[in-house]
């Protein structure tokens, strides 16, 4: 019990440290809020024009479509859809060999970086997510939930999305053990995440088989599914199904990460020996 409590305190301290670390970059945060807001305005007016031509596209009315835009801007950095997470730092530690120190620490590598990413994600939500969403609500008539329970359901979906996002990026970072340079894998994962999360267009708009495949991939758990919860597109049993989908991908990807971590650890030990 004392060991578990000690580890929980350790990872909580790591998350808190990561939150404070990102909070020190105030100018970068302000610039990010400005950029997210400007792009949100551009996308919102683009969506308005598109939905004027195609009312009800993807099952959304115009207010829901515009709300989707601002949800995307709010969650962009939280889910690290275009980079900015822990993976670049971890890849660099693998490349330089500093990862050996991390592997010999009395702390789990995956849990350590998860705590780091949790602190980062929480700051990005508060620092770069809330403000653009507030601007969107002031400029446009957004479809904001009136039921507090839906806000709570949305928060759960976002938390599960963060877990899936971390698990994907952890696997991407571990690829550097074999490739020595994870830049290529990072770029591919970033492009896939941007497209298949629904960041460019809601996955509901994707036609036929492409739409079915896109919604079955783990990236849909990062934006499309939280947005569906927020907009009331899922509820009751469907809401539980959404959570199960996110949790299932999180478990599968975390397990894959632990397997790769174990293989990489053996490799470091053998080479060190």
Short mmCIF file of C-alpha atoms in Angstrom, two decimals:
data_model
loop_
_atom_site.label_atom_id
_atom_site.label_comp_id
_atom_site.label_asym_id
_atom_site.label_seq_id
_atom_site.Cartn_x
_atom_site.Cartn_y
_atom_site.Cartn_z
CA UNK A 1 0.00 0.00 0.00
CA UNK A 2 2.81 2.41 0.93
CA UNK A 3 4.63 1.57 -2.33
CA UNK A 4 1.51 2.30 -4.40
CA UNK A 5 0.90 5.55 -2.53
CA UNK A 6 4.52 6.56 -3.07
CA UNK A 7 4.31 5.86 -6.80
CA UNK A 8 1.04 7.77 -7.10
CA UNK A 9 2.66 10.76 -5.40
CA UNK A 10 5.66 10.46 -7.71
CA UNK A 11 3.58 10.48 -10.89
CA UNK A 12 1.34 13.24 -9.52
CA UNK A 13 4.47 15.31 -8.90
CA UNK A 14 5.68 14.58 -12.46
CA UNK A 15 2.33 15.73 -13.87
CA UNK A 16 2.39 18.86 -11.73
CA UNK A 17 5.93 19.62 -12.84
CA UNK A 18 4.93 19.25 -16.50
CA UNK A 19 1.97 21.58 -15.97
CA UNK A 20 4.24 24.24 -14.43
CA UNK A 21 6.81 23.76 -17.17
CA UNK A 22 4.34 24.53 -19.94
CA UNK A 23 2.81 27.35 -17.90
CA UNK A 24 6.14 29.22 -17.99
CA UNK A 25 5.87 29.71 -21.77
CA UNK A 26 3.36 32.55 -21.52
CA UNK A 27 4.22 34.29 -24.77
CA UNK A 28 4.07 31.00 -26.68
CA UNK A 29 0.71 30.23 -25.05
CA UNK A 30 -0.69 33.66 -25.98
CA UNK A 31 0.55 33.22 -29.56
CA UNK A 32 -1.03 29.77 -29.67
CA UNK A 33 -4.38 31.11 -28.44
CA UNK A 34 -4.26 33.82 -31.11
CA UNK A 35 -3.38 31.32 -33.85
CA UNK A 36 -6.07 28.86 -32.79
CA UNK A 37 -8.65 31.64 -32.70
CA UNK A 38 -7.75 33.00 -36.14
CA UNK A 39 -7.81 29.56 -37.73
CA UNK A 40 -11.06 28.86 -35.90
CA UNK A 41 -12.64 31.94 -37.46
CA UNK A 42 -11.42 30.97 -40.93
CA UNK A 43 -12.68 27.39 -40.58
CA UNK A 44 -15.98 28.48 -39.05
CA UNK A 45 -16.83 30.74 -42.00
CA UNK A 46 -15.72 27.97 -44.37
CA UNK A 47 -18.03 25.51 -42.64
CA UNK A 48 -20.89 28.04 -42.75
CA UNK A 49 -20.47 28.36 -46.52
CA UNK A 50 -20.30 24.57 -46.92
CA UNK A 51 -23.36 23.94 -44.76
CA UNK A 52 -25.27 26.66 -46.61
CA UNK A 53 -24.77 24.61 -49.75
CA UNK A 54 -25.27 21.23 -48.05
CA UNK A 55 -27.64 21.64 -45.06
CA UNK A 56 -27.54 18.71 -42.67
CA UNK A 57 -24.22 17.44 -44.02
CA UNK A 58 -22.88 14.65 -41.84
CA UNK A 59 -26.02 14.78 -39.70
CA UNK A 60 -25.07 18.19 -38.27
CA UNK A 61 -27.02 21.42 -38.58
CA UNK A 62 -25.01 24.59 -39.16
CA UNK A 63 -24.74 25.48 -35.45
CA UNK A 64 -23.41 22.00 -34.65
CA UNK A 65 -20.94 22.18 -37.53
CA UNK A 66 -19.56 25.52 -36.33
CA UNK A 67 -19.39 24.18 -32.77
CA UNK A 68 -17.41 21.23 -34.11
CA UNK A 69 -14.84 23.69 -35.52
CA UNK A 70 -14.27 25.30 -32.14
CA UNK A 71 -14.11 21.96 -30.38
CA UNK A 72 -11.34 21.04 -32.80
CA UNK A 73 -9.44 24.23 -32.00
CA UNK A 74 -9.90 23.63 -28.27
CA UNK A 75 -8.64 20.03 -28.43
CA UNK A 76 -5.94 20.48 -31.06
CA UNK A 77 -3.05 20.89 -28.61
CA UNK A 78 -4.67 18.84 -25.85
CA UNK A 79 -4.52 15.77 -28.11
CA UNK A 80 -1.22 16.97 -29.69
CA UNK A 81 -2.74 16.32 -33.11
CA UNK A 82 -0.05 18.38 -34.82
CA UNK A 83 2.82 17.63 -32.47
CA UNK A 84 3.99 19.47 -29.39
CA UNK A 85 3.75 16.51 -27.04
CA UNK A 86 6.38 14.51 -25.17
CA UNK A 87 7.37 12.31 -28.10
CA UNK A 88 10.08 14.59 -29.52
CA UNK A 89 11.85 14.70 -26.16
CA UNK A 90 11.61 10.93 -25.69
CA UNK A 91 12.89 10.29 -29.22
CA UNK A 92 15.87 12.55 -28.54
CA UNK A 93 16.67 10.71 -25.30
CA UNK A 94 16.59 7.41 -27.19
CA UNK A 95 18.80 8.80 -29.95
CA UNK A 96 21.42 10.15 -27.52
CA UNK A 97 21.38 7.10 -25.25
CA UNK A 98 20.08 9.05 -22.24
CA UNK A 99 17.13 6.66 -22.22
CA UNK A 100 19.34 4.14 -20.41
CA UNK A 101 19.17 6.36 -17.33
CA UNK A 102 15.38 6.46 -17.57
CA UNK A 103 15.11 2.68 -17.83
CA UNK A 104 17.15 2.18 -14.66
CA UNK A 105 15.02 4.59 -12.63
CA UNK A 106 12.73 3.09 -9.96
CA UNK A 107 9.76 4.27 -12.05
CA UNK A 108 7.93 2.82 -15.00
CA UNK A 109 8.90 4.51 -18.27
CA UNK A 110 5.38 4.44 -19.73
CA UNK A 111 3.75 5.74 -16.54
CA UNK A 112 6.39 8.48 -16.20
CA UNK A 113 5.71 9.86 -19.67
CA UNK A 114 1.96 9.41 -19.26
CA UNK A 115 2.11 11.61 -16.16
CA UNK A 116 4.19 14.15 -18.08
CA UNK A 117 1.70 14.18 -20.94
CA UNK A 118 -1.26 14.45 -18.56
CA UNK A 119 0.21 17.60 -17.03
CA UNK A 120 0.88 19.01 -20.49
CA UNK A 121 -2.61 18.15 -21.73
CA UNK A 122 -4.32 19.74 -18.73
CA UNK A 123 -2.40 22.97 -19.20
CA UNK A 124 -3.14 23.04 -22.92
CA UNK A 125 -6.84 22.54 -22.21
CA UNK A 126 -6.91 25.46 -19.78
CA UNK A 127 -4.30 27.62 -21.49
CA UNK A 128 -5.08 27.14 -25.17
CA UNK A 129 -8.45 25.38 -25.25
CA UNK A 130 -10.86 27.47 -23.20
CA UNK A 131 -10.06 30.90 -24.71
CA UNK A 132 -10.66 30.02 -28.41
CA UNK A 133 -13.88 28.22 -27.45
CA UNK A 134 -15.02 31.31 -25.54
CA UNK A 135 -14.28 33.52 -28.56
CA UNK A 136 -16.24 31.15 -30.78
CA UNK A 137 -19.20 31.31 -28.40
CA UNK A 138 -19.11 35.12 -28.47
CA UNK A 139 -18.93 35.40 -32.27
CA UNK A 140 -21.20 32.52 -33.29
CA UNK A 141 -24.35 30.85 -32.04
CA UNK A 142 -22.81 27.60 -30.86
CA UNK A 143 -24.73 24.46 -29.94
CA UNK A 144 -23.58 24.40 -26.31
CA UNK A 145 -25.04 21.71 -24.03
CA UNK A 146 -27.57 22.93 -21.47
CA UNK A 147 -27.34 19.71 -19.45
CA UNK A 148 -24.39 19.63 -16.98
CA UNK A 149 -24.30 15.84 -17.32
CA UNK A 150 -23.41 16.18 -20.99
CA UNK A 151 -20.48 18.41 -20.06
CA UNK A 152 -19.37 15.71 -17.61
CA UNK A 153 -19.80 13.02 -20.28
CA UNK A 154 -17.72 15.16 -22.65
CA UNK A 155 -14.97 15.52 -20.02
CA UNK A 156 -14.80 11.72 -19.68
CA UNK A 157 -14.58 11.33 -23.47
CA UNK A 158 -11.76 13.90 -23.60
CA UNK A 159 -9.86 12.12 -20.81
CA UNK A 160 -10.14 8.79 -22.65
CA UNK A 161 -9.08 10.52 -25.86
CA UNK A 162 -5.96 11.83 -24.14
CA UNK A 163 -5.09 8.26 -23.10
CA UNK A 164 -5.45 7.02 -26.69
CA UNK A 165 -3.44 9.98 -28.00
CA UNK A 166 -0.64 9.30 -25.52
CA UNK A 167 -0.58 5.58 -26.32
CA UNK A 168 -0.23 6.26 -30.05
CA UNK A 169 2.57 8.78 -29.56
CA UNK A 170 4.37 6.53 -27.08
CA UNK A 171 4.52 3.81 -29.74
CA UNK A 172 5.75 6.38 -32.26
CA UNK A 173 8.52 7.46 -29.89
CA UNK A 174 9.59 3.88 -29.11
CA UNK A 175 10.13 3.27 -32.83
CA UNK A 176 13.32 5.33 -32.44
CA UNK A 177 14.93 2.33 -30.68
CA UNK A 178 15.05 0.63 -34.07
CA UNK A 179 15.01 3.54 -36.52
CA UNK A 180 17.30 5.88 -34.50
CA UNK A 181 15.41 8.81 -36.00
CA UNK A 182 11.70 8.95 -35.35
CA UNK A 183 11.07 12.02 -37.52
CA UNK A 184 9.56 10.02 -40.39
CA UNK A 185 7.23 7.99 -38.17
CA UNK A 186 6.26 11.14 -36.29
CA UNK A 187 5.30 12.91 -39.51
CA UNK A 188 3.25 9.95 -40.75
CA UNK A 189 1.47 9.66 -37.40
CA UNK A 190 0.79 13.42 -37.39
CA UNK A 191 -0.74 13.34 -40.87
CA UNK A 192 -2.81 10.27 -40.02
CA UNK A 193 -3.97 11.88 -36.78
CA UNK A 194 -4.95 15.13 -38.47
CA UNK A 195 -6.94 13.33 -41.18
CA UNK A 196 -8.49 10.42 -39.29
CA UNK A 197 -9.32 12.30 -36.08
CA UNK A 198 -11.76 14.52 -37.96
CA UNK A 199 -9.63 17.64 -37.61
CA UNK A 200 -9.99 18.57 -41.29
CA UNK A 201 -13.62 17.50 -41.67
CA UNK A 202 -15.97 15.54 -39.40
CA UNK A 203 -15.64 11.83 -40.07
CA UNK A 204 -19.43 11.75 -40.49
CA UNK A 205 -18.88 13.52 -43.81
CA UNK A 206 -16.53 10.82 -45.15
CA UNK A 207 -18.35 8.64 -47.70
CA UNK A 208 -18.99 4.91 -47.56
CA UNK A 209 -16.19 2.54 -46.64
CA UNK A 210 -13.71 5.37 -46.05
CA UNK A 211 -15.97 6.78 -43.35
CA UNK A 212 -16.41 3.37 -41.72
CA UNK A 213 -12.66 2.74 -41.69
CA UNK A 214 -11.91 6.23 -40.37
CA UNK A 215 -14.35 5.83 -37.48
CA UNK A 216 -12.89 2.41 -36.62
CA UNK A 217 -9.33 3.72 -36.29
CA UNK A 218 -7.99 4.91 -32.91
CA UNK A 219 -7.62 8.54 -34.04
CA UNK A 220 -11.41 8.95 -34.10
CA UNK A 221 -11.27 8.73 -30.30
CA UNK A 222 -9.28 11.98 -30.15
CA UNK A 223 -11.76 14.46 -31.64
CA UNK A 224 -14.72 12.95 -33.48
CA UNK A 225 -16.04 10.91 -30.56
CA UNK A 226 -15.66 13.64 -27.90
CA UNK A 227 -17.38 16.03 -30.35
CA UNK A 228 -20.23 13.55 -30.84
CA UNK A 229 -20.69 13.40 -27.07
CA UNK A 230 -20.59 17.20 -26.76
CA UNK A 231 -23.11 17.68 -29.58
CA UNK A 232 -25.49 15.08 -28.21
CA UNK A 233 -25.08 12.74 -31.17
CA UNK A 234 -24.59 9.83 -28.76
CA UNK A 235 -26.33 9.07 -25.51
CA UNK A 236 -27.44 6.20 -23.32
CA UNK A 237 -26.17 2.86 -24.61
CA UNK A 238 -24.41 4.62 -27.50
CA UNK A 239 -22.48 6.73 -24.98
CA UNK A 240 -21.31 3.60 -23.19
CA UNK A 241 -20.34 2.16 -26.57
CA UNK A 242 -18.29 5.29 -27.29
CA UNK A 243 -16.45 4.96 -23.99
CA UNK A 244 -15.90 1.24 -24.60
CA UNK A 245 -14.42 1.99 -28.03
CA UNK A 246 -12.03 4.58 -26.59
CA UNK A 247 -11.09 2.41 -23.64
CA UNK A 248 -10.59 -0.63 -25.87
CA UNK A 249 -8.13 1.21 -28.09
CA UNK A 250 -6.37 2.66 -25.04
CA UNK A 251 -5.90 -0.80 -23.52
CA UNK A 252 -4.72 -2.32 -26.83
CA UNK A 253 -2.24 0.48 -27.52
CA UNK A 254 -0.97 0.63 -23.93
CA UNK A 255 -0.39 -3.13 -24.04
CA UNK A 256 1.53 -2.79 -27.31
CA UNK A 257 3.57 -0.03 -25.72
CA UNK A 258 4.47 -2.19 -22.74
CA UNK A 259 5.54 -5.03 -25.03
CA UNK A 260 7.76 -2.72 -27.10
CA UNK A 261 9.12 -1.15 -23.93
CA UNK A 262 10.08 -4.57 -22.58
CA UNK A 263 11.81 -5.50 -25.84
CA UNK A 264 13.63 -2.17 -25.94
CA UNK A 265 14.73 -2.55 -22.32
CA UNK A 266 16.25 -5.95 -23.04
CA UNK A 267 18.04 -4.47 -26.02
CA UNK A 268 19.52 -1.67 -23.90
CA UNK A 269 20.59 -4.13 -21.19
CA UNK A 270 22.25 -6.44 -23.70
CA UNK A 271 24.07 -3.59 -25.41
CA UNK A 272 25.07 -2.12 -22.06
CA UNK A 273 26.38 -5.48 -20.95
#
